[in-house]
Amino acid sequence: MNNTVKILGCGLAKAQQKITNYDLEKRVETSHEWIVQRTGITSRYVTIDENTSDLALRAAVQAIENAKIEKTDIQAIIVATMTPDCLTPSTACIVQAKLGLNDLPVFAFDINAACSGFLYAFQLASDLLNRYKNILIIGSETLSKMINWNDRGTCVLFGDGAGAMILTAGTRNLYHYANSEGDLLGVLKAEGLNLIKDLQNLAPVEQFLTMQGNDVFRFAVRVLKESIENVLNQAHLTIEDIDLIIPHQANYRIINHVAKRMKVDLSKFYMNLQEFGNTSAASIPIAYAQAFEQGLIDEQKRIILVGFGSGLTYGATLIDKRGGEDCVK
Ligand code: UT7
């Protein structure tokens, strides 16, 4: 698929409460040392009373300010989330209302591709830019509501948060890569609603996230490398041409393995998982916005966004800012 994009602005929202590894030591049989050694995570942010749309709104407002546009200039909103406020209406419609855009025609909907959701939203949005001038894309999660806080295998990994971008059409070609492998459905999942039987109301099922961590780890290393190589091939570039890689912030060791296999310096990979943990669909846009705040994303940068998640899903986007436009390949 061949189209163009320019990132006009970006923003992020931290959830209200910082939870350290030491806090979790008081809940489950774990230790700060184990969590740091196995994942690189030292803290994560967890919401107190904000839902997914509230975090999304905060990130969106920052992205709109950063883009120097009026909120009324937004014509489409896509929210990537697996933890929406409710089954319906979509979080995107709630964000539209909270932005005060009810009176305007906005094309608003959610997508769920788990931790790859933001990459899927990015690809979708760039395909829609011939119809909508400014598109707000958001990754927002309140994973804390689907985590079993007594399961040490998962509760130490995840956090809440949101990241947002405003996209408009640019002048260069762009290519994305995104896929899923449905045969790995069971290794990372959370149950939803039960089917009804004989028109009987059934109690809600357990909604906690369950995971076979080792399987996800191996999958992640394989598909992160595959996705990076795919967008590099499309762009006729090599890894040496890339200034910064912003991976899904799941685990320091996963990223380290990918760097080693690709024979690329680990410093090329941006990481903020130490502070945020894994915020699923929010992790890449939060990392992008933080890298932007730190001045790491300037006019000369070529950047790859790359991720994986439940589905299992995965993908990458190459953003080429050389030449003055954000060029996504
Ligand atoms: O967005 C995608 C989300 N998912 C992921 O990215 C997950 C990918 N997988 C991983 O990050 C890693 O597999 C984990 C961090 C989840 C686990 O690390 P690991 O090095 O693969 O550990 P393990 O599952 O092989 O477990 C090793 C040991 C086990 O004990 P035994 O059986 O050896 O006695 C676990 O019970 O570590 C134990 N363990 C813990 N110990 C202390 C598991 N979780 C913890 C914990 N604290 N929190």
Short mmCIF file of N, CA and C in Angstrom, two decimals, residues 64-232:
data_model
loop_
_atom_site.label_atom_id
_atom_site.label_comp_id
_atom_site.label_asym_id
_atom_site.label_seq_id
_atom_site.Cartn_x
_atom_site.Cartn_y
_atom_site.Cartn_z
N ILE A 64 -3.25 17.98 20.01
CA ILE A 64 -3.88 19.07 19.25
C ILE A 64 -3.10 20.37 19.48
N GLU A 65 -2.71 20.62 20.74
CA GLU A 65 -1.91 21.83 21.05
C GLU A 65 -0.59 21.77 20.30
N ASN A 66 0.04 20.61 20.38
CA ASN A 66 1.34 20.38 19.76
C ASN A 66 1.27 20.54 18.23
N ALA A 67 0.13 20.16 17.66
CA ALA A 67 -0.05 20.25 16.20
C ALA A 67 -0.38 21.67 15.76
N LYS A 68 -0.71 22.53 16.75
CA LYS A 68 -1.10 23.92 16.45
C LYS A 68 -2.29 23.98 15.49
N ILE A 69 -3.27 23.13 15.74
CA ILE A 69 -4.54 23.20 14.99
C ILE A 69 -5.67 23.41 15.99
N GLU A 70 -6.85 23.75 15.50
CA GLU A 70 -8.04 23.82 16.35
C GLU A 70 -8.64 22.43 16.43
N LYS A 71 -9.26 22.11 17.57
CA LYS A 71 -9.88 20.78 17.67
C LYS A 71 -10.98 20.60 16.61
N THR A 72 -11.56 21.72 16.18
CA THR A 72 -12.61 21.63 15.16
C THR A 72 -12.05 21.26 13.78
N ASP A 73 -10.72 21.26 13.66
CA ASP A 73 -10.10 20.85 12.39
C ASP A 73 -10.05 19.33 12.25
N ILE A 74 -10.38 18.60 13.34
CA ILE A 74 -10.29 17.14 13.30
C ILE A 74 -11.53 16.55 12.62
N GLN A 75 -11.29 15.68 11.66
CA GLN A 75 -12.42 15.11 10.92
C GLN A 75 -12.62 13.62 11.18
N ALA A 76 -11.64 13.00 11.77
CA ALA A 76 -11.78 11.57 12.09
C ALA A 76 -11.01 11.26 13.37
N ILE A 77 -11.56 10.34 14.17
CA ILE A 77 -10.90 9.91 15.41
C ILE A 77 -10.89 8.38 15.43
N ILE A 78 -9.69 7.82 15.56
CA ILE A 78 -9.59 6.36 15.71
C ILE A 78 -8.91 6.08 17.05
N VAL A 79 -9.57 5.30 17.90
CA VAL A 79 -8.95 4.91 19.17
C VAL A 79 -8.62 3.42 19.10
N ALA A 80 -7.35 3.11 19.33
CA ALA A 80 -6.92 1.72 19.46
C ALA A 80 -6.92 1.37 20.94
N THR A 81 -7.73 0.39 21.28
CA THR A 81 -7.81 -0.03 22.69
C THR A 81 -8.35 -1.44 22.80
N MET A 82 -7.92 -2.16 23.84
CA MET A 82 -8.60 -3.42 24.17
C MET A 82 -9.28 -3.30 25.53
N THR A 83 -9.25 -2.06 26.07
CA THR A 83 -9.92 -1.81 27.35
C THR A 83 -10.82 -0.57 27.22
N PRO A 84 -11.83 -0.64 26.34
CA PRO A 84 -12.71 0.53 26.16
C PRO A 84 -13.50 0.83 27.43
N ASP A 85 -14.04 2.04 27.51
CA ASP A 85 -14.89 2.39 28.66
C ASP A 85 -16.06 1.41 28.76
N CYS A 86 -16.64 1.10 27.61
CA CYS A 86 -17.80 0.21 27.58
C CYS A 86 -17.84 -0.48 26.22
N LEU A 87 -18.72 -1.49 26.07
CA LEU A 87 -18.78 -2.22 24.79
C LEU A 87 -19.27 -1.30 23.68
N THR A 88 -20.23 -0.47 23.97
CA THR A 88 -20.68 0.55 23.05
C THR A 88 -21.31 1.67 23.87
N PRO A 89 -21.14 2.94 23.54
CA PRO A 89 -20.51 3.49 22.36
C PRO A 89 -19.00 3.32 22.38
N SER A 90 -18.39 3.57 21.23
CA SER A 90 -16.94 3.43 21.14
C SER A 90 -16.25 4.52 21.95
N THR A 91 -15.01 4.23 22.36
CA THR A 91 -14.22 5.23 23.09
C THR A 91 -14.00 6.45 22.20
N ALA A 92 -13.85 6.23 20.89
CA ALA A 92 -13.64 7.36 19.97
C ALA A 92 -14.83 8.32 20.01
N CYS A 93 -16.05 7.79 20.07
CA CYS A 93 -17.24 8.66 20.15
C CYS A 93 -17.26 9.41 21.48
N ILE A 94 -16.84 8.74 22.56
CA ILE A 94 -16.81 9.40 23.87
C ILE A 94 -15.76 10.52 23.84
N VAL A 95 -14.62 10.26 23.20
CA VAL A 95 -13.59 11.30 23.08
C VAL A 95 -14.13 12.47 22.25
N GLN A 96 -14.85 12.16 21.18
CA GLN A 96 -15.45 13.23 20.36
C GLN A 96 -16.34 14.11 21.24
N ALA A 97 -17.17 13.47 22.08
CA ALA A 97 -18.08 14.23 22.96
C ALA A 97 -17.28 15.05 23.96
N LYS A 98 -16.25 14.43 24.56
CA LYS A 98 -15.47 15.13 25.59
C LYS A 98 -14.65 16.28 24.99
N LEU A 99 -14.34 16.18 23.71
CA LEU A 99 -13.65 17.30 23.03
C LEU A 99 -14.64 18.40 22.64
N GLY A 100 -15.94 18.13 22.81
CA GLY A 100 -16.96 19.12 22.44
C GLY A 100 -17.18 19.19 20.94
N LEU A 101 -16.98 18.07 20.25
CA LEU A 101 -17.11 18.07 18.78
C LEU A 101 -18.42 17.41 18.33
N ASN A 102 -19.39 17.35 19.23
CA ASN A 102 -20.64 16.64 18.90
C ASN A 102 -21.37 17.21 17.70
N ASP A 103 -21.23 18.53 17.53
CA ASP A 103 -22.01 19.16 16.45
C ASP A 103 -21.35 19.03 15.09
N LEU A 104 -20.13 18.48 15.09
CA LEU A 104 -19.40 18.37 13.83
C LEU A 104 -19.46 16.94 13.31
N PRO A 105 -19.44 16.76 11.99
CA PRO A 105 -19.41 15.40 11.46
C PRO A 105 -18.01 14.81 11.63
N VAL A 106 -17.85 13.89 12.55
CA VAL A 106 -16.55 13.25 12.79
C VAL A 106 -16.70 11.75 12.54
N PHE A 107 -15.78 11.19 11.79
CA PHE A 107 -15.76 9.75 11.51
C PHE A 107 -15.01 9.11 12.69
N ALA A 108 -15.74 8.48 13.62
CA ALA A 108 -15.12 8.06 14.88
C ALA A 108 -15.41 6.59 15.16
N PHE A 109 -14.35 5.84 15.46
CA PHE A 109 -14.54 4.42 15.79
C PHE A 109 -13.31 3.88 16.51
N ASP A 110 -13.49 2.73 17.19
CA ASP A 110 -12.39 2.06 17.88
C ASP A 110 -11.89 0.88 17.04
N ILE A 111 -10.63 0.51 17.27
CA ILE A 111 -10.16 -0.77 16.76
C ILE A 111 -9.48 -1.52 17.90
N ASN A 112 -9.51 -2.85 17.80
CA ASN A 112 -8.82 -3.68 18.79
C ASN A 112 -7.86 -4.61 18.05
N ALA A 113 -6.58 -4.26 18.11
CA ALA A 113 -5.54 -5.20 17.65
C ALA A 113 -4.54 -5.34 18.79
N ALA A 114 -5.09 -5.26 20.01
CA ALA A 114 -4.29 -5.39 21.25
C ALA A 114 -3.09 -4.45 21.21
N CYS A 115 -1.92 -4.95 21.58
CA CYS A 115 -0.75 -4.06 21.69
C CYS A 115 -0.28 -3.55 20.33
N SER A 116 -0.71 -4.19 19.24
CA SER A 116 -0.38 -3.68 17.90
C SER A 116 -1.40 -2.65 17.43
N GLY A 117 -2.37 -2.33 18.27
CA GLY A 117 -3.51 -1.51 17.85
C GLY A 117 -3.13 -0.17 17.27
N PHE A 118 -2.12 0.48 17.88
CA PHE A 118 -1.77 1.80 17.37
C PHE A 118 -1.17 1.72 15.97
N LEU A 119 -0.40 0.66 15.72
CA LEU A 119 0.18 0.50 14.38
C LEU A 119 -0.92 0.23 13.35
N TYR A 120 -1.90 -0.55 13.74
CA TYR A 120 -3.04 -0.79 12.85
C TYR A 120 -3.80 0.53 12.60
N ALA A 121 -3.99 1.32 13.67
CA ALA A 121 -4.71 2.60 13.53
C ALA A 121 -3.94 3.54 12.61
N PHE A 122 -2.62 3.54 12.76
CA PHE A 122 -1.77 4.40 11.95
C PHE A 122 -1.94 4.03 10.47
N GLN A 123 -1.91 2.73 10.20
CA GLN A 123 -2.04 2.27 8.81
C GLN A 123 -3.41 2.64 8.25
N LEU A 124 -4.46 2.38 9.04
CA LEU A 124 -5.81 2.72 8.61
C LEU A 124 -5.94 4.21 8.35
N ALA A 125 -5.44 5.02 9.29
CA ALA A 125 -5.58 6.47 9.18
C ALA A 125 -4.86 6.98 7.94
N SER A 126 -3.67 6.45 7.68
CA SER A 126 -2.96 6.97 6.51
C SER A 126 -3.68 6.59 5.21
N ASP A 127 -4.43 5.47 5.25
CA ASP A 127 -5.23 5.12 4.08
C ASP A 127 -6.47 6.00 3.94
N LEU A 128 -6.86 6.67 5.02
CA LEU A 128 -8.07 7.50 4.99
C LEU A 128 -7.78 8.98 4.73
N LEU A 129 -6.50 9.31 4.61
CA LEU A 129 -6.15 10.74 4.52
C LEU A 129 -6.60 11.42 3.23
N ASN A 130 -6.97 10.64 2.22
CA ASN A 130 -7.52 11.28 1.02
C ASN A 130 -8.96 11.72 1.23
N ARG A 131 -9.58 11.25 2.35
CA ARG A 131 -10.97 11.64 2.63
C ARG A 131 -11.09 12.58 3.81
N TYR A 132 -10.16 12.48 4.78
CA TYR A 132 -10.24 13.30 6.00
C TYR A 132 -8.92 14.03 6.16
N LYS A 133 -8.99 15.37 6.33
CA LYS A 133 -7.75 16.17 6.30
C LYS A 133 -6.88 15.92 7.53
N ASN A 134 -7.48 16.01 8.71
CA ASN A 134 -6.73 15.79 9.95
C ASN A 134 -7.35 14.63 10.72
N ILE A 135 -6.55 13.62 11.00
CA ILE A 135 -7.07 12.45 11.72
C ILE A 135 -6.35 12.33 13.06
N LEU A 136 -7.17 12.21 14.10
CA LEU A 136 -6.62 12.00 15.46
C LEU A 136 -6.58 10.50 15.71
N ILE A 137 -5.36 9.97 15.93
CA ILE A 137 -5.27 8.55 16.30
C ILE A 137 -4.73 8.45 17.72
N ILE A 138 -5.34 7.57 18.48
CA ILE A 138 -5.01 7.46 19.91
C ILE A 138 -4.84 5.99 20.27
N GLY A 139 -3.83 5.70 21.07
CA GLY A 139 -3.74 4.40 21.74
C GLY A 139 -3.99 4.67 23.21
N SER A 140 -5.02 4.06 23.78
CA SER A 140 -5.35 4.35 25.17
C SER A 140 -5.79 3.07 25.88
N GLU A 141 -5.27 2.86 27.08
CA GLU A 141 -5.60 1.61 27.79
C GLU A 141 -5.74 1.86 29.30
N THR A 142 -6.70 1.18 29.88
CA THR A 142 -6.76 1.02 31.34
C THR A 142 -6.67 -0.49 31.60
N LEU A 143 -5.47 -1.02 31.36
CA LEU A 143 -5.27 -2.46 31.51
C LEU A 143 -5.47 -2.91 32.94
N SER A 144 -5.33 -1.97 33.88
CA SER A 144 -5.45 -2.33 35.31
C SER A 144 -6.79 -2.98 35.60
N LYS A 145 -7.81 -2.70 34.75
CA LYS A 145 -9.12 -3.30 35.02
C LYS A 145 -9.24 -4.72 34.47
N MET A 146 -8.27 -5.17 33.67
CA MET A 146 -8.33 -6.57 33.21
C MET A 146 -7.16 -7.41 33.72
N ILE A 147 -6.38 -6.82 34.65
CA ILE A 147 -5.26 -7.56 35.23
C ILE A 147 -5.71 -8.25 36.51
N ASN A 148 -5.28 -9.49 36.66
CA ASN A 148 -5.48 -10.19 37.93
C ASN A 148 -4.34 -9.77 38.86
N TRP A 149 -4.64 -8.91 39.82
CA TRP A 149 -3.60 -8.32 40.67
C TRP A 149 -3.04 -9.32 41.69
N ASN A 150 -3.52 -10.58 41.61
CA ASN A 150 -2.91 -11.63 42.43
C ASN A 150 -2.03 -12.57 41.59
N ASP A 151 -1.92 -12.29 40.28
CA ASP A 151 -1.12 -13.15 39.39
C ASP A 151 0.22 -12.47 39.11
N ARG A 152 1.27 -12.97 39.75
CA ARG A 152 2.58 -12.32 39.60
C ARG A 152 3.13 -12.43 38.18
N GLY A 153 2.62 -13.43 37.44
CA GLY A 153 3.10 -13.63 36.06
C GLY A 153 2.67 -12.52 35.11
N THR A 154 1.61 -11.80 35.46
CA THR A 154 1.14 -10.72 34.57
C THR A 154 1.09 -9.34 35.25
N CYS A 155 0.78 -9.30 36.56
CA CYS A 155 0.49 -7.99 37.15
C CYS A 155 1.71 -7.08 37.21
N VAL A 156 2.90 -7.67 37.15
CA VAL A 156 4.11 -6.82 37.23
C VAL A 156 4.42 -6.16 35.89
N LEU A 157 3.75 -6.61 34.82
CA LEU A 157 4.17 -6.19 33.48
C LEU A 157 3.46 -4.94 32.97
N PHE A 158 2.20 -4.77 33.37
CA PHE A 158 1.33 -3.83 32.63
C PHE A 158 1.06 -2.53 33.38
N GLY A 159 0.68 -1.49 32.60
CA GLY A 159 0.30 -0.21 33.17
C GLY A 159 -0.75 0.47 32.30
N ASP A 160 -1.26 1.60 32.77
CA ASP A 160 -2.28 2.35 32.05
C ASP A 160 -1.66 3.61 31.43
N GLY A 161 -2.31 4.13 30.41
CA GLY A 161 -1.81 5.37 29.80
C GLY A 161 -2.40 5.58 28.42
N ALA A 162 -2.03 6.69 27.80
CA ALA A 162 -2.51 6.99 26.44
C ALA A 162 -1.49 7.82 25.69
N GLY A 163 -1.46 7.60 24.39
CA GLY A 163 -0.63 8.43 23.51
C GLY A 163 -1.44 8.77 22.27
N ALA A 164 -1.17 9.93 21.67
CA ALA A 164 -1.98 10.37 20.52
C ALA A 164 -1.11 11.04 19.47
N MET A 165 -1.60 11.02 18.24
CA MET A 165 -0.96 11.74 17.13
C MET A 165 -2.04 12.37 16.27
N ILE A 166 -1.70 13.50 15.65
CA ILE A 166 -2.55 14.08 14.60
C ILE A 166 -1.85 13.84 13.27
N LEU A 167 -2.53 13.19 12.36
CA LEU A 167 -1.96 12.90 11.03
C LEU A 167 -2.65 13.75 9.97
N THR A 168 -1.86 14.18 9.01
CA THR A 168 -2.41 14.83 7.82
C THR A 168 -1.61 14.32 6.62
N ALA A 169 -2.05 14.66 5.41
CA ALA A 169 -1.34 14.13 4.23
C ALA A 169 0.02 14.80 4.08
N GLY A 170 1.03 14.02 3.69
CA GLY A 170 2.36 14.56 3.42
C GLY A 170 2.65 14.51 1.94
N THR A 171 3.90 14.45 1.57
CA THR A 171 4.23 14.51 0.15
C THR A 171 4.98 13.28 -0.36
N ARG A 172 5.34 12.37 0.51
CA ARG A 172 6.15 11.23 0.06
C ARG A 172 5.37 9.91 0.14
N ASN A 173 5.91 8.90 -0.48
CA ASN A 173 5.31 7.57 -0.40
C ASN A 173 5.44 6.98 1.00
N LEU A 174 4.55 6.09 1.34
CA LEU A 174 4.67 5.41 2.62
C LEU A 174 4.23 3.96 2.52
N TYR A 175 4.84 3.12 3.33
CA TYR A 175 4.53 1.68 3.36
C TYR A 175 4.45 1.22 4.81
N HIS A 176 3.48 0.37 5.08
CA HIS A 176 3.35 -0.24 6.41
C HIS A 176 3.44 -1.75 6.26
N TYR A 177 3.58 -2.40 7.38
CA TYR A 177 3.50 -3.86 7.41
C TYR A 177 2.71 -4.24 8.65
N ALA A 178 1.67 -5.06 8.51
CA ALA A 178 0.92 -5.50 9.69
C ALA A 178 0.27 -6.84 9.38
N ASN A 179 0.27 -7.71 10.37
CA ASN A 179 -0.22 -9.07 10.18
C ASN A 179 -0.78 -9.62 11.48
N SER A 180 -1.42 -10.79 11.38
CA SER A 180 -1.77 -11.50 12.61
C SER A 180 -1.65 -13.00 12.37
N GLU A 181 -1.46 -13.73 13.47
CA GLU A 181 -1.38 -15.19 13.39
C GLU A 181 -2.43 -15.78 14.32
N GLY A 182 -3.59 -16.06 13.76
CA GLY A 182 -4.72 -16.51 14.56
C GLY A 182 -4.55 -17.89 15.17
N ASP A 183 -3.53 -18.63 14.71
CA ASP A 183 -3.33 -19.96 15.30
C ASP A 183 -2.73 -19.85 16.70
N LEU A 184 -2.31 -18.63 17.09
CA LEU A 184 -1.74 -18.45 18.43
C LEU A 184 -2.74 -17.73 19.34
N LEU A 185 -4.03 -17.93 19.06
CA LEU A 185 -5.09 -17.23 19.78
C LEU A 185 -4.96 -17.34 21.30
N GLY A 186 -4.60 -18.55 21.78
CA GLY A 186 -4.73 -18.82 23.21
C GLY A 186 -3.58 -18.32 24.07
N VAL A 187 -2.47 -17.92 23.49
CA VAL A 187 -1.30 -17.67 24.34
C VAL A 187 -1.35 -16.33 25.06
N LEU A 188 -2.26 -15.45 24.65
CA LEU A 188 -2.39 -14.15 25.32
C LEU A 188 -3.82 -13.70 25.12
N LYS A 189 -4.66 -13.84 26.16
CA LYS A 189 -6.06 -13.50 25.93
C LYS A 189 -6.79 -13.10 27.21
N ALA A 190 -7.92 -12.43 27.03
CA ALA A 190 -8.83 -12.14 28.12
C ALA A 190 -10.23 -12.47 27.62
N GLU A 191 -10.99 -13.20 28.42
CA GLU A 191 -12.32 -13.61 27.99
C GLU A 191 -13.24 -12.40 27.92
N GLY A 192 -14.28 -12.50 27.08
CA GLY A 192 -15.25 -11.41 26.99
C GLY A 192 -16.57 -11.85 27.54
N LEU A 193 -17.64 -11.54 26.84
CA LEU A 193 -18.97 -11.91 27.31
C LEU A 193 -19.31 -13.32 26.85
N ASN A 194 -20.12 -14.02 27.65
CA ASN A 194 -20.60 -15.34 27.27
C ASN A 194 -21.67 -15.24 26.20
N LEU A 195 -21.74 -16.26 25.35
CA LEU A 195 -22.91 -16.40 24.49
C LEU A 195 -24.11 -16.75 25.37
N ILE A 196 -25.27 -16.26 25.00
CA ILE A 196 -26.44 -16.66 25.79
C ILE A 196 -26.86 -18.07 25.38
N LYS A 197 -27.46 -18.80 26.33
CA LYS A 197 -27.99 -20.14 26.02
C LYS A 197 -29.47 -20.16 26.40
N ASP A 198 -30.30 -20.56 25.46
CA ASP A 198 -31.76 -20.65 25.70
C ASP A 198 -32.30 -19.36 26.29
N LEU A 199 -31.81 -18.23 25.81
CA LEU A 199 -32.27 -16.91 26.25
C LEU A 199 -32.14 -16.71 27.76
N GLN A 200 -31.15 -17.37 28.37
CA GLN A 200 -30.91 -17.20 29.81
C GLN A 200 -29.83 -16.13 30.02
N ASN A 201 -30.00 -15.29 31.04
CA ASN A 201 -28.94 -14.36 31.40
C ASN A 201 -27.86 -15.13 32.15
N LEU A 202 -26.62 -14.96 31.71
CA LEU A 202 -25.51 -15.65 32.37
C LEU A 202 -24.65 -14.63 33.10
N ALA A 203 -24.01 -15.08 34.16
CA ALA A 203 -23.11 -14.18 34.90
C ALA A 203 -21.92 -13.84 34.01
N PRO A 204 -21.35 -12.65 34.16
CA PRO A 204 -20.17 -12.31 33.37
C PRO A 204 -19.04 -13.29 33.62
N VAL A 205 -18.29 -13.60 32.57
CA VAL A 205 -17.16 -14.51 32.74
C VAL A 205 -15.96 -13.76 33.30
N GLU A 206 -14.97 -14.50 33.75
CA GLU A 206 -13.71 -13.90 34.19
C GLU A 206 -13.13 -13.09 33.03
N GLN A 207 -12.70 -11.89 33.32
CA GLN A 207 -12.17 -11.08 32.22
C GLN A 207 -10.67 -10.83 32.36
N PHE A 208 -10.04 -11.53 33.29
CA PHE A 208 -8.62 -11.28 33.50
C PHE A 208 -7.78 -11.75 32.31
N LEU A 209 -6.68 -11.02 32.11
CA LEU A 209 -5.72 -11.38 31.08
C LEU A 209 -4.93 -12.60 31.51
N THR A 210 -4.80 -13.57 30.62
CA THR A 210 -3.93 -14.72 30.89
C THR A 210 -2.88 -14.81 29.79
N MET A 211 -1.72 -15.37 30.13
CA MET A 211 -0.64 -15.34 29.15
C MET A 211 0.32 -16.49 29.35
N GLN A 212 0.77 -17.05 28.23
CA GLN A 212 1.89 -18.00 28.27
C GLN A 212 3.13 -17.21 27.87
N GLY A 213 3.78 -16.64 28.89
CA GLY A 213 4.83 -15.64 28.68
C GLY A 213 5.95 -16.09 27.76
N ASN A 214 6.40 -17.34 27.91
CA ASN A 214 7.52 -17.81 27.10
C ASN A 214 7.17 -17.88 25.62
N ASP A 215 5.91 -18.32 25.32
CA ASP A 215 5.48 -18.40 23.92
C ASP A 215 5.42 -17.01 23.32
N VAL A 216 4.87 -16.07 24.10
CA VAL A 216 4.76 -14.69 23.59
C VAL A 216 6.16 -14.11 23.37
N PHE A 217 7.06 -14.41 24.28
CA PHE A 217 8.45 -13.90 24.17
C PHE A 217 9.08 -14.35 22.84
N ARG A 218 9.00 -15.66 22.57
CA ARG A 218 9.63 -16.20 21.34
C ARG A 218 8.98 -15.60 20.09
N PHE A 219 7.64 -15.54 20.12
CA PHE A 219 6.91 -14.94 19.00
C PHE A 219 7.37 -13.50 18.78
N ALA A 220 7.48 -12.75 19.88
CA ALA A 220 7.81 -11.32 19.79
C ALA A 220 9.15 -11.11 19.12
N VAL A 221 10.15 -11.88 19.54
CA VAL A 221 11.49 -11.70 18.97
C VAL A 221 11.44 -11.98 17.46
N ARG A 222 10.73 -13.05 17.08
CA ARG A 222 10.66 -13.40 15.65
C ARG A 222 9.97 -12.32 14.83
N VAL A 223 8.78 -11.86 15.30
CA VAL A 223 8.00 -10.96 14.43
C VAL A 223 8.50 -9.51 14.48
N LEU A 224 9.16 -9.12 15.57
CA LEU A 224 9.72 -7.76 15.58
C LEU A 224 10.80 -7.66 14.51
N LYS A 225 11.66 -8.67 14.46
CA LYS A 225 12.73 -8.69 13.45
C LYS A 225 12.11 -8.73 12.04
N GLU A 226 11.15 -9.63 11.87
CA GLU A 226 10.51 -9.77 10.54
C GLU A 226 9.85 -8.46 10.10
N SER A 227 9.19 -7.77 11.03
CA SER A 227 8.46 -6.55 10.68
C SER A 227 9.43 -5.42 10.33
N ILE A 228 10.51 -5.30 11.10
CA ILE A 228 11.51 -4.26 10.79
C ILE A 228 12.10 -4.52 9.42
N GLU A 229 12.45 -5.79 9.16
CA GLU A 229 13.08 -6.11 7.87
C GLU A 229 12.11 -5.86 6.72
N ASN A 230 10.83 -6.12 6.96
CA ASN A 230 9.84 -5.91 5.90
C ASN A 230 9.76 -4.45 5.48
N VAL A 231 9.65 -3.52 6.46
CA VAL A 231 9.53 -2.10 6.06
C VAL A 231 10.85 -1.58 5.49
N LEU A 232 11.97 -2.10 5.99
CA LEU A 232 13.27 -1.70 5.42
C LEU A 232 13.34 -2.11 3.94
#
